[in-house]
């Protein structure tokens, strides 16, 4: 991998949103573990990210001044597209109107996190592939596999990116990863097959950005191995769906149940409980995820989690 040494950004913009935006909080769901090679938090408070845009790879640096000013500097062939997509990426289309926190804990979380927006990156495959890797295993295992594959098959980040940053492989590259490298990364055959299948129809999947939400879900779920959980994980990141609900997640139903009822719930119980919060169910879940008091206390030694997420 050969990185560009050009330090002058190809494109720069400053966005001043009407509603408050917290960059780290809004994009926090994109980060796949503390060593995600597509993300870096710098000591100066800025966030570095990479993305593969239609025009090519890009590195960009986001710096924030208060909750109403964000500057984006971008490098690489996709720099102009990154700059143009900045408002959507940071939740510029997200409309919290009509959201009623109601529950005291949720009301407090909403007040504490005024800059939380639902992002819309428009990059379906970048959200879909790590979600597929996270099926049926722990987040720690999935993050390790994702990191291994990106470091071997990703491209060096253009511009003056922090050391070790890479851009996700192209769909063609994902298609041609040999079986032994999937195995070395710790990815099971059902997940690697699903990634390869999705990579073969990547253009059709990227078109989900322009579809009505119901049609986008239908198209994603038409791929064998992509179920409701996986589609919801993509929709909350790439499509800006404030109502996406990751049914089948080991943690989500427990957090929702403990926070809002004081006892654990199963998936059916969570769906029933959150029904009255449509079309803001993802907003509810994300606020609870960001609130330590919403999480069930750990009891006894920490054990390896068996994750029962469905596709």
XYZ file of N, CA and C in Angstrom, residues 117-269:
459
model
N -27.334 13.005 16.532
C -28.134 12.952 15.312
C -28.024 11.547 14.725
N -28.936 11.204 13.863
C -28.894 9.917 13.166
C -28.174 10.139 11.839
N -27.012 9.498 11.640
C -26.216 9.764 10.437
C -26.794 9.111 9.187
N -26.363 9.642 8.060
C -26.743 9.057 6.760
C -25.507 9.161 5.864
N -24.620 8.176 5.969
C -23.366 8.249 5.225
C -23.568 8.011 3.738
N -24.613 7.272 3.373
C -24.823 6.938 1.973
C -23.914 5.832 1.455
N -23.097 5.238 2.324
C -22.160 4.190 1.912
C -22.648 2.847 2.466
N -23.446 2.167 1.687
C -24.120 0.949 2.145
C -23.134 -0.179 2.439
N -22.234 -0.469 1.515
C -21.310 -1.582 1.704
C -20.392 -1.355 2.907
N -20.044 -0.115 3.174
C -19.182 0.169 4.317
C -19.879 -0.122 5.644
N -21.179 -0.045 5.656
C -21.933 -0.414 6.861
C -22.308 -1.886 6.849
N -22.540 -2.438 5.657
C -23.040 -3.806 5.541
C -21.983 -4.853 5.868
N -20.785 -4.701 5.362
C -19.781 -5.750 5.551
C -19.421 -5.949 7.021
N -19.111 -4.896 7.787
C -18.844 -5.165 9.211
C -20.056 -5.706 9.953
N -21.262 -5.316 9.543
C -22.458 -5.873 10.186
C -22.561 -7.372 9.929
N -22.254 -7.811 8.725
C -22.274 -9.244 8.419
C -21.245 -9.981 9.280
N -20.061 -9.395 9.433
C -19.026 -10.034 10.239
C -19.442 -10.150 11.702
N -20.345 -9.289 12.150
C -20.779 -9.288 13.547
C -21.918 -10.267 13.821
N -22.405 -10.937 12.793
C -23.502 -11.886 12.994
C -23.038 -13.069 13.844
N -23.800 -13.346 14.903
C -23.653 -14.583 15.683
C -22.330 -14.721 16.438
N -21.519 -13.668 16.533
C -20.303 -13.721 17.348
C -20.222 -12.442 18.182
N -19.281 -12.392 19.109
C -19.136 -11.202 19.940
C -18.541 -10.059 19.138
N -18.785 -8.847 19.614
C -18.224 -7.680 18.953
C -16.707 -7.716 18.913
N -16.081 -8.200 19.995
C -14.620 -8.262 20.051
C -14.061 -9.157 18.949
N -14.691 -10.310 18.736
C -14.251 -11.211 17.671
C -14.436 -10.576 16.296
N -15.583 -9.943 16.097
C -15.877 -9.328 14.803
C -14.923 -8.184 14.507
N -14.634 -7.371 15.510
C -13.731 -6.235 15.304
C -12.330 -6.718 14.952
N -11.902 -7.795 15.593
C -10.588 -8.358 15.282
C -10.530 -8.857 13.839
N -11.583 -9.547 13.397
C -11.629 -10.059 12.025
C -11.643 -8.905 11.018
N -12.458 -7.899 11.288
C -12.562 -6.736 10.401
C -11.202 -6.052 10.277
N -10.548 -5.861 11.409
C -9.239 -5.193 11.430
C -8.214 -5.998 10.630
N -8.203 -7.326 10.799
C -7.233 -8.169 10.088
C -7.438 -8.075 8.579
N -8.672 -8.160 8.147
C -8.964 -8.128 6.717
C -8.640 -6.764 6.101
N -8.956 -5.699 6.815
C -8.668 -4.367 6.275
C -7.178 -4.110 6.180
N -6.438 -4.561 7.166
C -4.992 -4.322 7.128
C -4.321 -5.110 6.011
N -4.916 -6.251 5.641
C -4.325 -7.033 4.553
C -4.820 -6.583 3.184
N -6.107 -6.226 3.080
C -6.687 -5.979 1.757
C -7.098 -4.523 1.509
N -7.089 -3.696 2.536
C -7.463 -2.306 2.337
C -6.349 -1.507 1.670
N -6.684 -0.311 1.223
C -5.712 0.597 0.612
C -5.257 1.622 1.640
N -4.014 2.049 1.529
C -3.503 3.082 2.425
C -4.338 4.354 2.284
N -4.594 4.994 3.399
C -5.400 6.218 3.382
C -4.644 7.344 2.685
N -5.282 8.048 1.754
C -4.611 9.167 1.089
C -4.423 10.352 2.035
N -3.482 11.225 1.681
C -3.265 12.427 2.483
C -2.484 12.146 3.751
N -2.424 13.118 4.652
C -1.620 12.999 5.883
C -2.364 12.285 6.996
N -2.933 11.134 6.698
C -3.712 10.386 7.691
C -2.801 9.854 8.792
N -3.317 9.700 9.997
C -2.534 9.060 11.052
C -2.048 7.686 10.621
N -0.917 7.281 11.137
C -0.290 6.009 10.755
C -1.250 4.845 10.967
N -1.268 3.952 9.997
C -2.055 2.730 10.110
C -3.471 2.832 9.590
N -3.904 4.012 9.167
C -5.259 4.133 8.646
C -5.344 3.559 7.235
N -6.450 2.914 6.930
C -6.666 2.333 5.612
C -8.077 2.652 5.132
N -8.284 2.433 3.841
C -9.604 2.557 3.225
C -10.119 1.145 2.971
N -11.400 0.924 3.223
C -11.969 -0.407 3.009
C -11.714 -0.910 1.593
N -11.544 -2.211 1.414
C -11.348 -2.785 0.075
C -12.523 -2.469 -0.855
N -12.270 -2.553 -2.129
C -13.341 -2.426 -3.114
C -14.191 -3.695 -3.071
N -15.352 -3.622 -3.667
C -16.211 -4.807 -3.737
C -15.517 -5.936 -4.492
N -14.753 -5.576 -5.516
C -14.010 -6.585 -6.271
C -12.987 -7.283 -5.380
N -12.325 -6.497 -4.524
C -11.348 -7.093 -3.603
C -12.023 -8.016 -2.602
N -13.168 -7.619 -2.060
C -13.887 -8.493 -1.125
C -14.256 -9.807 -1.796
N -14.642 -9.732 -3.054
C -15.075 -10.935 -3.778
C -13.961 -11.961 -3.909
N -12.720 -11.501 -3.960
C -11.620 -12.406 -4.290
C -10.719 -12.742 -3.099
N -11.177 -12.476 -1.890
C -10.421 -12.918 -0.717
C -10.484 -14.441 -0.656
N -9.352 -15.116 -0.587
C -9.366 -16.591 -0.583
C -9.899 -17.151 0.727
N -10.371 -18.379 0.664
C -11.005 -19.005 1.825
C -10.063 -19.088 3.016
N -8.772 -19.312 2.754
C -7.838 -19.455 3.874
C -7.636 -18.134 4.639
N -7.798 -16.996 3.948
C -7.671 -15.728 4.665
C -8.937 -15.401 5.462
N -10.077 -15.791 4.967
C -11.285 -15.674 5.797
C -11.093 -16.490 7.073
N -10.543 -17.687 6.909
C -10.317 -18.560 8.063
C -9.304 -17.938 9.029
N -8.218 -17.401 8.485
C -7.191 -16.782 9.337
C -7.746 -15.581 10.090
N -8.678 -14.879 9.474
C -9.283 -13.720 10.132
C -10.300 -14.124 11.192
N -10.712 -15.403 11.167
C -11.692 -15.864 12.142
C -13.123 -15.708 11.693
N -13.345 -15.611 10.379
C -14.695 -15.452 9.829
C -15.223 -16.812 9.397
N -16.420 -17.154 9.853
C -17.021 -18.442 9.511
C -17.530 -18.441 8.057
N -17.590 -19.617 7.422
C -18.040 -19.693 6.016
C -19.383 -19.026 5.730
N -20.418 -19.155 6.599
C -21.680 -18.479 6.253
C -21.530 -16.972 6.114
N -20.718 -16.355 6.968
C -20.531 -14.906 6.893
C -19.669 -14.520 5.683
N -18.612 -15.278 5.420
C -17.776 -14.943 4.257
C -18.570 -15.104 2.960
N -19.424 -16.139 2.892
C -20.255 -16.311 1.695
C -21.201 -15.130 1.522
N -21.761 -14.651 2.629
C -22.692 -13.522 2.535
C -21.975 -12.265 2.066
N -20.776 -12.020 2.600
C -20.003 -10.852 2.151
C -19.743 -10.940 0.656
N -19.296 -12.103 0.184
C -18.983 -12.267 -1.237
C -20.233 -12.082 -2.091
N -21.356 -12.631 -1.641
C -22.606 -12.472 -2.380
C -22.993 -11.004 -2.478
N -22.876 -10.277 -1.381
C -23.203 -8.852 -1.387
C -22.256 -8.072 -2.291
N -20.975 -8.442 -2.269
C -19.996 -7.750 -3.102
C -20.308 -7.913 -4.588
N -20.899 -9.038 -4.941
C -21.236 -9.275 -6.353
C -22.349 -8.357 -6.839
N -23.201 -7.908 -5.925
C -24.317 -7.027 -6.313
C -24.191 -5.681 -5.597
N -22.951 -5.264 -5.371
C -22.709 -4.050 -4.592
C -23.405 -2.822 -5.177
N -23.399 -2.686 -6.486
C -24.028 -1.509 -7.103
C -25.522 -1.461 -6.792
N -26.170 -2.610 -6.839
C -27.601 -2.666 -6.519
C -27.850 -2.317 -5.056
N -26.973 -2.748 -4.197
C -27.128 -2.448 -2.786
C -26.873 -0.977 -2.494
N -25.895 -0.385 -3.162
C -25.630 1.045 -2.957
C -26.827 1.896 -3.396
N -27.625 1.377 -4.328
C -28.821 2.098 -4.779
C -29.872 2.221 -3.690
N -29.729 1.469 -2.602
C -30.695 1.556 -1.495
C -30.779 2.970 -0.934
N -29.712 3.733 -1.083
C -29.692 5.106 -0.562
C -30.799 5.951 -1.183
N -31.141 5.681 -2.427
C -32.153 6.468 -3.113
C -33.546 5.869 -3.081
N -33.719 4.756 -2.383
C -35.019 4.083 -2.335
C -35.816 4.492 -1.107
N -37.152 4.399 -1.162
C -37.938 4.505 0.072
C -37.440 3.470 1.074
N -37.535 3.794 2.356
C -36.914 2.945 3.374
C -37.413 1.497 3.313
N -38.709 1.319 3.121
C -39.264 -0.036 3.067
C -38.667 -0.827 1.920
N -38.486 -0.165 0.768
C -37.903 -0.841 -0.393
C -36.423 -1.137 -0.167
N -35.724 -0.233 0.533
C -34.308 -0.462 0.827
C -34.134 -1.687 1.712
N -34.978 -1.804 2.733
C -34.925 -2.997 3.586
C -35.205 -4.253 2.769
N -36.202 -4.172 1.910
C -36.580 -5.342 1.112
C -35.425 -5.772 0.209
N -34.755 -4.806 -0.396
C -33.651 -5.151 -1.295
C -32.491 -5.769 -0.511
N -32.153 -5.194 0.626
C -31.061 -5.764 1.416
C -31.399 -7.177 1.872
N -32.641 -7.377 2.325
C -33.029 -8.668 2.867
C -33.257 -9.723 1.780
N -33.237 -9.307 0.528
C -33.351 -10.281 -0.562
C -32.057 -11.073 -0.744
N -30.963 -10.602 -0.136
C -29.686 -11.304 -0.226
C -29.654 -12.412 0.823
N -29.394 -13.659 0.447
C -29.294 -14.737 1.438
C -28.240 -14.401 2.496
N -28.625 -14.513 3.755
C -27.704 -14.201 4.846
C -27.863 -12.808 5.405
N -28.672 -11.964 4.758
C -28.936 -10.614 5.265
C -30.375 -10.575 5.770
N -30.522 -10.544 7.069
C -31.845 -10.518 7.672
C -32.168 -9.172 8.283
N -33.170 -9.152 9.137
C -33.648 -7.893 9.712
C -32.582 -7.206 10.556
N -31.874 -7.982 11.385
C -30.850 -7.374 12.239
C -29.789 -6.672 11.399
N -29.269 -7.365 10.399
C -28.206 -6.806 9.563
C -28.696 -5.585 8.795
N -29.890 -5.673 8.230
C -30.445 -4.542 7.477
C -30.642 -3.327 8.375
N -31.097 -3.558 9.605
C -31.293 -2.444 10.533
C -29.970 -1.792 10.905
N -28.926 -2.607 11.078
C -27.606 -2.059 11.389
C -27.116 -1.143 10.265
N -27.395 -1.513 9.032
C -27.013 -0.687 7.884
C -27.866 0.575 7.827
N -29.161 0.418 8.016
C -30.086 1.549 7.874
C -29.800 2.659 8.877
N -29.374 2.307 10.088
C -29.115 3.334 11.100
C -27.822 4.086 10.842
N -26.971 3.571 9.960
C -25.702 4.215 9.658
C -25.677 4.839 8.263
N -26.055 4.057 7.275
C -25.937 4.503 5.885
C -27.168 5.214 5.358
N -28.355 4.899 5.916
C -29.605 5.395 5.337
C -30.320 6.427 6.200
N -29.797 6.697 7.393
C -30.417 7.711 8.252
C -31.753 7.303 8.823
N -31.962 6.016 9.076
C -33.253 5.533 9.583
C -33.313 5.667 11.100
N -34.035 6.660 11.576
C -34.167 6.892 13.018
C -35.075 5.872 13.686
N -35.704 5.005 12.900
C -36.620 4.012 13.460
C -36.066 2.595 13.365
N -34.849 2.428 12.867
C -34.304 1.078 12.720
C -34.175 0.426 14.090
N -34.488 -0.855 14.154
C -34.441 -1.583 15.415
C -33.754 -2.922 15.174
N -32.615 -3.113 15.829
C -31.808 -4.314 15.618
C -32.344 -5.476 16.441
N -33.433 -6.044 15.978
C -34.053 -7.183 16.662
C -33.150 -8.403 16.512
N -32.885 -9.066 17.633
C -32.007 -10.212 17.620
C -30.662 -9.939 18.256
N -30.432 -8.700 18.695
C -29.165 -8.355 19.323
C -29.166 -8.777 20.789
N -28.089 -9.419 21.199
C -27.984 -9.931 22.572
C -28.127 -8.807 23.596
N -27.501 -7.656 23.311
C -27.432 -6.578 24.292
C -28.642 -5.654 24.271
N -29.149 -5.351 23.084
C -30.132 -4.286 22.954
C -31.382 -4.526 23.781
N -31.964 -5.724 23.690
C -33.211 -5.965 24.418
C -32.982 -5.910 25.928
N -31.782 -6.291 26.380
C -31.498 -6.244 27.807
C -31.351 -4.801 28.297
N -30.671 -3.970 27.517
C -30.519 -2.564 27.888
C -31.872 -1.866 27.901
N -32.655 -2.075 26.852
C -33.973 -1.441 26.761
C -34.860 -1.889 27.921
N -34.862 -3.189 28.176
C -35.690 -3.704 29.267
C -35.284 -3.158 30.612
N -34.000 -3.207 30.923
C -33.517 -2.737 32.219
C -33.779 -1.246 32.391
N -33.505 -0.467 31.352
C -33.639 0.987 31.449
C -35.088 1.434 31.597
N -35.983 0.822 30.857
C -37.356 1.321 30.792
C -38.352 0.558 31.657
N -37.980 -0.660 32.086
C -38.910 -1.422 32.935
C -38.251 -1.957 34.204
N -36.921 -1.912 34.264
C -36.217 -2.426 35.425
C -35.999 -3.917 35.403
N -36.332 -4.586 34.281
C -36.126 -6.029 34.184
C -35.772 -6.385 32.740
N -35.082 -7.495 32.535
C -34.697 -7.873 31.171
C -35.903 -8.221 30.317
N -35.766 -7.975 29.024
C -36.813 -8.317 28.059
C -36.233 -9.215 26.983
N -37.094 -9.987 26.333
C -36.664 -10.678 25.123
C -36.997 -9.782 23.932
N -36.712 -10.274 22.734
C -36.936 -9.451 21.542
C -38.396 -9.037 21.393
N -39.309 -9.977 21.598
C -40.729 -9.671 21.438
C -41.165 -8.594 22.433
N -40.667 -8.716 23.660
C -41.007 -7.718 24.668
C -40.458 -6.347 24.328
